[in-house]
Coordinates of C-alpha atoms in Angstrom, one line a residue:
Chain A
M1 CA -86.1 92.4 -15.8
F2 CA -88.2 94.9 -17.5
P3 CA -88.5 92.9 -20.4
R4 CA -90.7 90.5 -18.2
F5 CA -93.5 93.1 -18.3
T6 CA -96.4 91.8 -20.7
D7 CA -99.4 93.6 -21.7
G8 CA -101.5 92.4 -19.3
E9 CA -101.3 91.0 -15.8
P10 CA -102.1 87.4 -15.4
S11 CA -103.0 87.8 -11.8
R12 CA -105.9 90.2 -12.5
L13 CA -107.5 87.2 -14.4
T14 CA -107.4 84.8 -11.5
G15 CA -110.4 84.2 -9.2
Y16 CA -111.1 86.6 -6.2
A17 CA -108.5 89.2 -7.6
G18 CA -111.2 91.9 -8.5
N19 CA -111.5 93.3 -5.1
P20 CA -112.1 97.1 -5.7
L21 CA -111.8 98.3 -1.9
D22 CA -109.2 100.8 -0.6
R23 CA -108.4 99.0 2.7
H24 CA -107.1 102.2 4.3
S25 CA -104.6 100.3 6.4
E26 CA -103.0 103.4 7.6
L27 CA -106.4 104.5 9.4
R28 CA -107.4 101.3 11.0
D29 CA -105.7 102.0 14.3
A30 CA -107.6 105.4 14.9
A31 CA -110.0 104.6 17.8
D32 CA -112.9 106.3 16.0
F33 CA -112.3 105.0 12.4
R34 CA -114.4 101.8 12.5
P35 CA -117.4 103.3 14.3
A36 CA -117.5 106.3 12.0
A37 CA -117.5 103.7 9.1
I38 CA -120.4 102.0 10.7
V39 CA -122.6 104.8 11.0
T40 CA -121.8 106.2 7.5
P41 CA -124.9 106.6 5.4
G42 CA -124.9 103.8 2.9
A43 CA -122.3 101.7 4.6
R44 CA -122.6 98.1 3.4
F45 CA -122.3 95.1 5.8
L46 CA -121.2 91.6 4.6
V47 CA -122.7 89.1 7.2
I48 CA -121.2 85.6 7.5
G49 CA -122.5 83.1 10.1
T50 CA -120.6 79.9 10.5
G51 CA -119.4 79.5 7.1
E52 CA -122.4 81.1 5.2
A53 CA -122.9 84.3 3.8
V54 CA -126.4 86.1 4.4
L55 CA -127.5 87.7 1.3
S56 CA -130.5 89.6 -0.4
R57 CA -131.7 88.7 -3.8
D58 CA -133.1 91.5 -5.8
A59 CA -134.9 90.7 -9.1
G60 CA -132.9 87.4 -9.0
R61 CA -129.5 89.0 -8.4
L62 CA -127.7 88.2 -5.3
D63 CA -126.5 91.1 -3.4
L64 CA -123.7 90.8 -0.6
G65 CA -123.9 94.1 1.0
L66 CA -126.8 94.5 3.7
D67 CA -127.6 97.9 5.2
R68 CA -127.2 98.4 8.8
A69 CA -130.7 97.8 9.8
A70 CA -130.7 94.6 8.0
A71 CA -127.3 93.6 9.8
A72 CA -129.2 94.2 13.0
T73 CA -132.1 92.0 12.5
L74 CA -129.6 89.2 12.1
E75 CA -128.0 90.0 15.4
A76 CA -124.8 90.7 13.9
D77 CA -122.4 92.2 16.7
E78 CA -121.0 95.3 15.7
E79 CA -118.2 95.1 18.2
R80 CA -116.9 92.4 15.9
A81 CA -117.1 94.3 12.7
V82 CA -114.0 94.1 10.5
F83 CA -113.4 97.3 8.1
L84 CA -112.9 96.0 4.7
G85 CA -112.3 99.1 2.7
N86 CA -114.2 101.8 0.7
T87 CA -115.4 101.7 -2.6
P88 CA -114.2 104.1 -5.1
D89 CA -117.2 106.2 -4.2
G90 CA -116.1 106.4 -0.6
T91 CA -118.8 103.6 0.6
P92 CA -117.5 101.8 3.6
W93 CA -117.9 97.9 3.4
L94 CA -117.7 96.0 6.8
A95 CA -117.6 92.2 7.4
L96 CA -119.7 91.0 10.4
P97 CA -120.0 87.6 12.0
S98 CA -123.6 86.7 12.7
P99 CA -125.2 84.0 15.0
A100 CA -128.3 83.9 12.7
T101 CA -129.7 80.2 11.9
L102 CA -131.6 79.3 9.0
D103 CA -134.8 79.4 11.6
S104 CA -134.1 83.1 12.4
L105 CA -134.0 84.0 8.8
S106 CA -137.3 82.6 7.7
G107 CA -139.5 85.4 6.4
T108 CA -136.9 87.9 6.5
G109 CA -136.3 87.6 2.6
F110 CA -132.6 86.8 3.2
E111 CA -130.9 83.8 1.9
R112 CA -127.9 81.9 3.6
I113 CA -125.4 80.4 1.1
D114 CA -122.3 78.5 2.0
A115 CA -119.4 81.0 1.3
R116 CA -117.5 78.2 -0.3
A117 CA -120.2 77.6 -2.9
L118 CA -120.7 81.3 -3.6
L119 CA -117.0 81.6 -4.2
T120 CA -116.8 78.8 -6.7
G121 CA -120.3 79.0 -8.0
G122 CA -120.4 81.9 -10.6
E123 CA -123.3 83.5 -9.2
L124 CA -121.3 86.8 -8.2
D125 CA -119.5 89.2 -10.2
E126 CA -115.7 89.6 -9.8
A127 CA -115.9 92.7 -7.2
S128 CA -118.1 90.7 -5.0
L129 CA -116.2 87.8 -5.2
G130 CA -113.0 89.7 -4.3
I131 CA -114.8 91.2 -1.2
L132 CA -116.2 88.0 -0.2
A133 CA -112.7 86.3 -0.2
Q134 CA -111.2 89.2 1.8
A135 CA -114.0 89.0 4.4
R136 CA -114.1 85.1 4.6
A137 CA -110.4 84.9 5.1
V138 CA -110.3 87.7 7.9
L139 CA -113.4 86.6 9.8
D140 CA -112.2 82.8 9.6
W141 CA -108.9 83.9 11.1
H142 CA -110.8 85.6 14.0
D143 CA -112.7 82.4 14.5
R144 CA -109.7 80.4 14.6
H145 CA -107.2 82.5 16.5
G146 CA -109.2 83.6 19.7
F147 CA -106.2 82.6 22.1
C148 CA -102.7 83.9 22.4
A149 CA -100.4 81.3 20.7
R150 CA -97.7 82.5 23.2
C151 CA -99.4 82.3 26.4
G152 CA -102.8 80.7 25.8
T153 CA -104.9 83.9 27.1
A154 CA -107.9 84.9 25.1
T155 CA -107.1 87.9 22.9
L156 CA -109.1 91.0 21.9
A157 CA -109.7 92.5 18.4
A158 CA -108.0 95.7 17.6
A159 CA -107.2 98.0 14.6
S160 CA -110.8 97.8 12.9
G161 CA -110.4 94.1 13.1
W162 CA -107.0 93.7 11.5
R163 CA -105.1 92.5 14.8
R164 CA -105.6 90.8 17.9
E165 CA -104.0 91.9 21.2
C166 CA -103.1 89.6 24.4
P167 CA -104.2 91.6 27.6
N168 CA -101.7 89.0 29.6
C169 CA -98.3 89.1 27.5
G170 CA -98.9 92.1 25.3
A171 CA -98.2 89.8 22.1
Q172 CA -99.8 91.4 19.0
H173 CA -101.3 88.9 16.6
F174 CA -102.0 89.6 12.6
P175 CA -104.3 87.7 10.1
R176 CA -102.3 84.9 8.8
T177 CA -101.8 84.4 5.1
D178 CA -100.0 81.2 3.8
P179 CA -97.7 81.3 0.8
V180 CA -98.4 78.4 -1.5
A181 CA -96.5 77.5 -4.5
I182 CA -98.3 76.1 -7.4
M183 CA -96.9 75.0 -10.5
L184 CA -97.2 74.0 -14.3
V185 CA -94.2 71.8 -14.9
V186 CA -93.3 71.8 -18.8
H187 CA -91.2 69.4 -20.8
G188 CA -91.0 70.5 -24.6
E189 CA -94.6 69.9 -25.8
N190 CA -96.0 68.2 -22.5
C191 CA -96.9 69.2 -19.1
L192 CA -97.3 67.5 -15.9
L193 CA -100.6 67.1 -14.3
G194 CA -101.8 65.3 -11.3
R195 CA -105.1 64.0 -9.5
Q196 CA -105.7 64.1 -5.8
P197 CA -108.1 61.4 -4.5
R198 CA -110.7 64.3 -3.4
F199 CA -110.8 65.6 -7.1
A200 CA -114.0 65.1 -9.2
A201 CA -113.9 62.4 -11.7
G202 CA -111.8 62.9 -14.6
M203 CA -110.2 66.1 -13.1
Y204 CA -106.3 66.9 -13.3
S205 CA -104.5 69.9 -12.1
C206 CA -101.2 71.4 -11.3
L207 CA -99.1 70.3 -8.3
A208 CA -98.8 72.6 -5.2
G209 CA -97.7 72.7 -1.7
F210 CA -97.0 75.0 1.3
I211 CA -93.9 77.2 1.1
E212 CA -91.8 76.5 4.1
P213 CA -89.6 78.6 6.4
G214 CA -86.2 79.3 4.8
E215 CA -87.3 78.7 1.3
T216 CA -87.5 80.8 -1.7
I217 CA -90.5 80.4 -3.9
E218 CA -88.3 78.8 -6.6
D219 CA -86.7 76.3 -4.2
A220 CA -90.4 75.4 -2.9
V221 CA -91.6 74.7 -6.4
R222 CA -88.3 72.4 -7.1
R223 CA -88.9 70.5 -3.7
E224 CA -92.8 70.1 -4.0
V225 CA -92.3 68.6 -7.6
R226 CA -89.5 66.3 -6.6
E227 CA -91.5 65.1 -3.5
E228 CA -94.8 64.7 -5.3
S229 CA -93.6 63.4 -8.6
G230 CA -89.9 62.5 -8.6
I231 CA -89.4 65.1 -11.4
A232 CA -86.4 67.4 -11.4
V233 CA -87.1 71.0 -12.1
G234 CA -84.5 73.6 -13.2
R235 CA -85.8 77.2 -14.1
V236 CA -88.8 78.5 -12.6
A237 CA -90.7 81.4 -13.9
Y238 CA -93.4 83.4 -11.7
H239 CA -96.7 83.8 -13.5
A240 CA -99.5 84.9 -11.6
S241 CA -100.9 85.0 -7.8
Q242 CA -104.2 84.4 -6.2
P243 CA -105.8 85.1 -2.8
W244 CA -107.3 81.8 -2.0
P245 CA -109.6 82.0 1.2
F246 CA -109.9 78.2 1.9
P247 CA -108.9 79.1 4.6
S248 CA -106.1 81.6 4.3
S249 CA -103.6 80.9 1.2
L250 CA -101.9 83.1 -1.0
M251 CA -101.3 80.9 -4.3
I252 CA -98.0 81.8 -6.3
G253 CA -98.4 80.3 -9.5
C254 CA -95.3 79.6 -11.4
Y255 CA -93.9 77.5 -14.4
G256 CA -91.2 74.9 -13.9
E257 CA -88.6 73.5 -16.7
A258 CA -88.5 69.7 -16.1
T259 CA -84.9 68.3 -16.4
S260 CA -86.1 64.7 -16.0
E261 CA -89.2 62.5 -17.3
A262 CA -89.6 59.5 -15.3
I263 CA -92.2 60.1 -12.9
T264 CA -92.5 58.4 -9.3
V265 CA -95.9 59.4 -7.9
D266 CA -96.2 60.2 -4.2
E267 CA -99.2 57.9 -3.5
L268 CA -99.9 59.5 -0.4
E269 CA -100.7 63.0 -2.1
L270 CA -101.7 61.9 -5.5
E271 CA -103.6 59.0 -7.0
D272 CA -102.1 59.8 -10.5
C273 CA -99.5 62.1 -12.1
R274 CA -98.4 62.1 -15.7
W275 CA -97.2 63.8 -18.9
F276 CA -100.0 65.5 -21.1
P277 CA -99.4 66.5 -24.6
R278 CA -100.4 70.2 -25.3
A279 CA -103.3 69.2 -27.9
E280 CA -104.7 66.8 -25.2
V281 CA -104.6 69.5 -22.5
A282 CA -106.4 71.9 -24.8
S283 CA -109.2 69.2 -25.3
M284 CA -109.4 68.9 -21.4
L285 CA -109.9 72.7 -21.2
D286 CA -112.7 73.1 -23.8
G287 CA -114.5 70.0 -22.7
T288 CA -113.8 67.7 -25.7
H289 CA -111.5 65.1 -24.3
P290 CA -112.7 61.6 -25.6
D291 CA -112.4 60.1 -22.1
G292 CA -114.1 63.2 -20.2
L293 CA -110.8 64.3 -18.4
R294 CA -110.8 68.1 -17.5
A295 CA -108.1 70.3 -16.5
A296 CA -108.6 72.5 -13.3
G297 CA -111.6 74.2 -12.3
I298 CA -113.0 77.7 -13.4
G299 CA -111.4 80.4 -11.3
A300 CA -108.6 78.4 -9.9
I301 CA -105.1 79.8 -10.7
A302 CA -104.1 76.3 -12.0
R303 CA -106.5 76.8 -14.9
R304 CA -104.8 80.2 -15.5
L305 CA -101.4 78.4 -15.6
I306 CA -102.6 75.6 -18.0
E307 CA -104.7 78.1 -20.3
D308 CA -101.7 80.5 -20.7
W309 CA -99.2 77.7 -21.5
C310 CA -101.8 75.9 -23.9
R311 CA -102.2 79.1 -25.6
A312 CA -98.5 80.0 -26.0
V313 CA -96.8 79.8 -29.3
Chain B
M1 CA -94.8 83.2 -20.3
F2 CA -91.7 81.4 -21.3
P3 CA -89.8 84.4 -22.6
R4 CA -89.6 85.5 -19.1
F5 CA -87.1 83.1 -18.2
T6 CA -83.6 84.6 -17.9
D7 CA -80.3 82.9 -17.8
G8 CA -79.9 83.1 -14.1
E9 CA -82.3 82.9 -11.1
P10 CA -82.2 86.1 -9.1
S11 CA -83.5 84.4 -6.1
R12 CA -80.5 82.3 -5.9
L13 CA -78.4 85.4 -5.3
T14 CA -80.4 86.6 -2.4
G15 CA -79.2 86.1 1.3
Y16 CA -80.4 82.8 2.8
A17 CA -81.3 81.2 -0.5
G18 CA -78.4 78.7 -0.3
N19 CA -79.6 76.0 1.9
P20 CA -78.6 72.8 0.4
L21 CA -80.7 70.5 2.5
D22 CA -83.3 68.1 1.3
R23 CA -85.9 68.5 3.7
H24 CA -87.8 65.1 3.1
S25 CA -91.2 66.3 4.3
E26 CA -92.7 63.2 3.1
L27 CA -90.8 61.3 5.9
R28 CA -91.4 63.6 8.9
D29 CA -94.6 61.7 10.1
A30 CA -93.0 58.7 10.6
A31 CA -92.6 58.0 14.2
D32 CA -89.1 56.6 14.0
F33 CA -87.9 59.2 11.7
R34 CA -86.5 61.9 13.6
P35 CA -85.0 59.4 16.4
A36 CA -83.2 57.6 13.6
A37 CA -81.9 61.0 12.2
I38 CA -80.6 61.9 15.7
V39 CA -78.4 58.7 16.3
T40 CA -77.2 58.5 12.5
P41 CA -73.5 58.6 12.8
G42 CA -72.2 62.1 11.7
A43 CA -75.3 63.9 12.3
R44 CA -75.1 67.8 12.9
F45 CA -76.6 69.6 15.6
L46 CA -77.5 73.2 15.1
V47 CA -78.0 74.7 18.6
I48 CA -79.9 78.2 19.4
G49 CA -80.6 79.3 22.9
T50 CA -82.7 82.4 23.3
G51 CA -81.8 83.9 20.0
E52 CA -78.3 82.9 20.1
A53 CA -76.3 80.3 18.0
V54 CA -73.8 77.9 19.9
L55 CA -70.8 77.4 17.5
S56 CA -67.5 75.9 17.3
R57 CA -64.5 77.7 15.9
D58 CA -61.8 75.6 14.1
A59 CA -58.8 77.5 13.0
G60 CA -60.7 80.9 12.8
R61 CA -63.5 79.3 10.8
L62 CA -67.1 79.2 12.6
D63 CA -68.9 75.9 12.3
L64 CA -72.5 75.8 12.9
G65 CA -73.0 71.9 13.1
L66 CA -72.1 70.4 16.4
D67 CA -72.1 66.5 17.0
R68 CA -74.4 64.9 19.3
A69 CA -72.1 64.7 22.4
A70 CA -71.4 68.4 22.2
A71 CA -74.8 69.1 21.9
A72 CA -75.4 67.1 24.9
T73 CA -73.0 69.0 26.9
L74 CA -75.3 72.3 26.2
E75 CA -78.3 70.6 27.7
A76 CA -80.0 70.7 24.4
D77 CA -83.2 68.5 24.7
E78 CA -83.3 66.1 21.9
E79 CA -87.2 65.8 22.5
R80 CA -87.5 69.4 21.0
A81 CA -85.3 68.6 17.9
V82 CA -86.6 69.6 14.5
F83 CA -85.4 67.8 11.6
L84 CA -84.0 70.6 9.0
G85 CA -83.0 68.1 6.3
N86 CA -80.0 65.8 4.7
T87 CA -77.0 67.2 2.9
P88 CA -76.4 65.8 -0.4
D89 CA -74.2 63.1 1.2
G90 CA -77.0 62.0 3.2
T91 CA -75.9 63.8 6.5
P92 CA -78.9 64.7 8.8
W93 CA -79.0 68.1 10.2
L94 CA -81.2 68.8 13.2
A95 CA -82.0 72.3 15.1
L96 CA -82.0 72.1 18.9
P97 CA -83.2 75.0 21.3
S98 CA -80.7 75.1 24.3
P99 CA -81.0 76.6 27.8
A100 CA -77.1 76.9 27.7
T101 CA -76.1 80.2 29.4
L102 CA -72.9 82.0 28.8
D103 CA -71.7 80.9 32.1
S104 CA -72.5 77.5 31.3
L105 CA -70.2 77.7 28.1
S106 CA -67.1 78.9 30.1
G107 CA -64.3 76.6 29.1
T108 CA -66.3 74.5 26.7
G109 CA -64.6 75.9 23.6
F110 CA -68.1 76.9 22.2
E111 CA -69.0 80.5 21.2
R112 CA -72.4 82.1 21.7
I113 CA -73.4 84.6 18.9
D114 CA -76.5 86.5 18.2
A115 CA -78.4 84.6 15.4
R116 CA -79.4 87.9 13.6
A117 CA -75.7 89.2 13.9
L118 CA -74.7 85.9 12.3
L119 CA -77.3 86.2 9.5
T120 CA -76.1 89.7 8.7
G121 CA -72.5 89.6 9.5
G122 CA -70.7 88.0 6.6
E123 CA -68.8 85.2 8.7
L124 CA -70.8 82.3 7.6
D125 CA -71.0 80.7 3.8
E126 CA -74.3 80.7 1.8
A127 CA -75.0 77.3 2.8
S128 CA -74.7 77.8 6.5
L129 CA -76.6 81.0 6.5
G130 CA -79.4 79.0 4.4
I131 CA -79.5 76.3 7.1
L132 CA -79.3 78.9 10.0
A133 CA -82.2 81.0 8.5
Q134 CA -84.4 77.8 8.3
A135 CA -83.5 76.6 11.9
R136 CA -83.9 80.1 13.5
A137 CA -87.5 80.6 11.7
V138 CA -88.8 77.2 12.8
L139 CA -87.3 77.2 16.3
D140 CA -88.5 80.7 16.8
W141 CA -92.2 79.7 15.6
H142 CA -92.0 76.9 18.4
D143 CA -91.1 79.5 21.0
R144 CA -93.9 81.7 20.0
H145 CA -96.6 79.3 19.4
G146 CA -96.9 76.9 22.5
F147 CA -100.4 77.2 22.8
C148 CA -103.3 76.4 20.7
A149 CA -104.7 79.7 18.9
R150 CA -108.1 78.0 18.6
C151 CA -108.8 77.2 22.4
G152 CA -105.7 78.3 24.3
T153 CA -104.5 74.8 25.4
A154 CA -100.6 74.0 25.6
T155 CA -99.8 72.3 22.4
L156 CA -97.4 69.5 21.7
A157 CA -94.7 69.3 19.0
A158 CA -95.2 66.4 16.0
A159 CA -93.9 65.5 12.5
S160 CA -90.4 66.0 13.4
G161 CA -90.8 69.4 14.6
W162 CA -93.1 70.6 11.7
R163 CA -96.4 70.6 13.2
R164 CA -98.0 71.3 16.6
E165 CA -101.1 69.5 17.8
C166 CA -103.6 70.6 20.6
P167 CA -104.5 67.6 22.8
N168 CA -107.8 69.3 23.8
C169 CA -109.4 70.3 20.4
G170 CA -107.2 68.4 17.9
A171 CA -106.3 71.6 15.8
Q172 CA -103.2 71.1 13.9
H173 CA -100.8 74.3 13.6
F174 CA -97.9 74.6 11.1
P175 CA -94.9 77.0 11.0
R176 CA -96.2 80.5 10.0
T177 CA -94.4 82.0 7.0
D178 CA -95.6 85.6 6.3
P179 CA -95.6 87.0 2.6
V180 CA -94.3 90.4 2.2
A181 CA -94.5 92.6 -0.9
I182 CA -91.0 94.5 -1.4
M183 CA -90.9 96.5 -4.5
L184 CA -88.6 99.0 -6.3
V185 CA -91.0 101.5 -7.9
V186 CA -89.5 102.9 -11.2
H187 CA -90.2 106.0 -13.2
G188 CA -88.0 106.6 -16.3
E189 CA -84.6 106.8 -15.2
N190 CA -85.6 107.3 -11.6
C191 CA -86.5 105.0 -8.8
L192 CA -88.4 105.7 -5.4
L193 CA -86.5 104.9 -2.3
G194 CA -87.4 105.6 1.3
R195 CA -85.8 105.9 4.9
Q196 CA -87.5 104.1 7.9
P197 CA -86.2 106.2 11.2
R198 CA -84.5 102.9 12.5
F199 CA -82.3 102.6 9.1
A200 CA -78.4 103.6 9.9
A201 CA -77.6 106.9 8.6
G202 CA -77.7 107.7 4.9
M203 CA -79.4 104.4 4.3
Y204 CA -82.3 104.3 1.6
S205 CA -84.0 101.2 0.5
C206 CA -87.2 99.8 -1.1
L207 CA -90.6 100.3 0.2
A208 CA -92.3 97.0 1.5
G209 CA -95.2 95.6 3.7
F210 CA -97.1 92.5 4.4
I211 CA -99.5 91.0 2.0
E212 CA -103.0 90.9 3.4
P213 CA -105.8 88.2 3.1
G214 CA -107.7 88.6 -0.3
E215 CA -104.9 90.4 -2.2
T216 CA -102.7 89.3 -5.2
I217 CA -98.9 90.0 -4.8
E218 CA -99.5 92.9 -7.5
D219 CA -102.3 94.5 -5.5
A220 CA -100.3 94.5 -2.5
V221 CA -97.7 96.2 -4.3
R222 CA -99.8 99.0 -5.6
R223 CA -101.5 99.4 -2.2
E224 CA -98.5 99.5 -0.2
V225 CA -96.6 102.0 -2.6
R226 CA -99.9 104.3 -2.4
E227 CA -100.1 104.1 1.3
E228 CA -96.6 104.8 2.0
S229 CA -95.7 107.1 -0.7
G230 CA -98.9 108.4 -2.6
I231 CA -97.5 107.0 -5.8
A232 CA -99.9 105.4 -8.4
V233 CA -98.4 102.2 -9.7
G234 CA -99.6 100.4 -12.8
R235 CA -97.6 97.2 -14.0
V236 CA -95.8 95.0 -11.4
A237 CA -93.2 92.4 -12.5
Y238 CA -91.9 89.9 -10.2
H239 CA -88.1 89.4 -9.8
A240 CA -87.0 87.4 -7.0
S241 CA -87.7 85.9 -3.5
Q242 CA -86.1 85.5 -0.3
P243 CA -86.7 83.6 3.1
W244 CA -86.1 86.3 5.9
P245 CA -86.2 84.8 9.4
F246 CA -86.9 88.0 11.2
P247 CA -88.9 86.2 12.5
S248 CA -90.7 84.5 9.5
S249 CA -91.2 86.4 6.3
L250 CA -91.1 85.4 2.6
M251 CA -89.9 88.5 0.8
I252 CA -91.4 88.7 -2.6
G253 CA -89.4 91.2 -4.4
C254 CA -91.0 93.2 -7.4
Y255 CA -90.7 96.1 -10.0
G256 CA -93.6 98.6 -10.0
E257 CA -94.0 101.1 -12.8
A258 CA -95.0 104.5 -11.4
T259 CA -97.9 106.3 -13.2
S260 CA -97.5 109.4 -11.0
E261 CA -94.6 111.5 -9.8
A262 CA -95.9 113.6 -6.7
I263 CA -94.9 111.9 -3.5
T264 CA -96.5 112.3 -0.3
V265 CA -94.9 110.6 2.5
D266 CA -96.5 108.6 5.1
E267 CA -94.8 110.0 8.2
L268 CA -95.7 107.1 10.6
E269 CA -93.6 104.7 8.2
L270 CA -91.0 106.8 6.8
E271 CA -89.0 109.8 7.5
D272 CA -88.0 110.4 3.9
C273 CA -89.0 109.0 0.5
R274 CA -87.9 110.5 -2.7
W275 CA -86.9 109.7 -6.5
F276 CA -83.3 109.1 -7.1
P277 CA -81.6 109.1 -10.7
R278 CA -80.1 105.9 -11.8
A279 CA -76.5 107.4 -11.7
E280 CA -76.8 108.5 -8.2
V281 CA -78.1 105.1 -7.0
A282 CA -74.9 103.7 -8.8
S283 CA -73.0 105.9 -6.5
M284 CA -75.1 104.7 -3.3
L285 CA -74.3 101.1 -4.2
D286 CA -70.4 101.5 -4.5
G287 CA -69.9 103.9 -1.7
T288 CA -69.1 106.8 -3.8
H289 CA -72.1 108.9 -3.1
P290 CA -70.9 112.6 -2.3
D291 CA -73.1 112.9 0.8
G292 CA -72.2 109.1 1.9
L293 CA -75.9 107.9 1.1
R294 CA -76.1 104.4 0.7
A295 CA -79.0 101.8 -0.9
A296 CA -80.0 98.7 1.2
G297 CA -77.8 96.4 2.9
I298 CA -75.6 93.4 1.5
G299 CA -77.6 90.3 1.4
A300 CA -81.1 92.2 1.5
I301 CA -83.4 91.5 -1.4
A302 CA -83.7 95.2 -1.7
R303 CA -80.2 95.3 -2.7
R304 CA -80.7 92.8 -5.5
L305 CA -83.8 94.7 -7.0
I306 CA -81.7 98.0 -6.9
E307 CA -78.4 96.3 -8.2
D308 CA -80.4 94.7 -11.0
W309 CA -82.3 97.9 -12.2
C310 CA -79.2 100.0 -11.7
R311 CA -77.4 97.5 -14.3
A312 CA -80.2 96.9 -16.6
V313 CA -79.8 98.6 -19.9

């Protein structure tokens, strides 16, 4: 077991893993906790309206954390604030949904930028990306879960934004996080990469799929690979994880050892799937592939899996 | 990465990990797939009514899989059947909710047994336990998710029981699986175990908690341990996972290396939490502890983590 410890933690090198906030989940239930955070001098408000974050720009640098007065000008409703956590210096961060339109921002000095574009765009530092990923996932959960799945009644937010409660049947609902198995399957000096039709031209990546009720992580890896590629996988080793707020996944990255070679592509899921030699993958990572092929996007855990395998001796 | 492979797979040794079914998720969407499975000669039906499984007993041995005629006598509604998967010989298994009451079973030769008691009771083999865990999790999800969380409308089952669809807003809903981080924190020759008030007398186990939006597995381990015990954790290593159908968790078992020693117990969560030397833990596992203390229940992933640490050199 313990020999599995390595010198570094691969999960820390995945996108959105740099969130520095202390969530203080043990304090969320106190009725006066969120109100006190909102009025704390210096509190920061991350405002998101219909998928777009509202940011200020100071000397070219984007800033996610508005002050309370600025959030108020965006008609953000403090009753819907979610307490995200405190920075190490004790500054509270809160997420706020906003009805602000592009028109209403005219002349305010604020910019609206699609949250997904921000999360994939490289303009924010790791700490800001981590906070934005947390905020987007939980606000999106509120947006899509306003009614009780058990009885259909409109629910109410509680616990500083981390629970919804049904006033009819009493059910409590918590933010949903969907575990996804994502895997690099290897066979000697080759690894298995696939292409979904929606990928950019030339892009290949790891196979992946949702872990289902009644499965271990390892069994889900073997099932997904068998379904998508026809390849049989024996041993599976966990490598790294990543929060993926599109909308609410926990990516669980593994290596799998193939015990067969012949590929049968599931054409509903993939438009191509094949074995790539390690040297070719290296050229796909560093942008020197003769046909312009590439391997996984920056920030994606698939790239972590592929790079770490490619560099392994 | 690859040196992390061990000779065995710890997840295979956790409870409910022995499910032998091929789920054929790629076939579920075909309209004629589930109906064809239902009428396949030899198809097996796992019937669960209000939390209790209906079983037959043959020469003292409990059998989860009823035939179609037997399921019909229990008024199980085939329209609500969930396709679980095929055994390696091609026999389909389906899960069926039943309104059958204890009275209606009188004289039928069937027994009703609480599903949780079966899952923890040791009367079933690993394959049956795995199938029951899958069936219970997905039927329970249908029970608790009959309405659209987005708009409150009653939803309809689809995809052979693996999806619910909203006839009003078109939202698709999938079975929920909640990732939980469960961890054995170690410090030299000691490990950290806690007691929840609901535990049986003398029982101690690993700390655990739900992984939240925006967290890696490793960050969730560090947060939970800090919140519940005040202990700081540095390195984290994944060890094993386990499906835990009470009601819908994926237990993700890790080791964590403590970087502090002084414990501050979160008294809302735990009634005790302390360091135990390895030799004492060994006596808690084998039932020879002088004060009758015990460590985690059989089948729980906590026991896997504790045993494997205890045996490590």
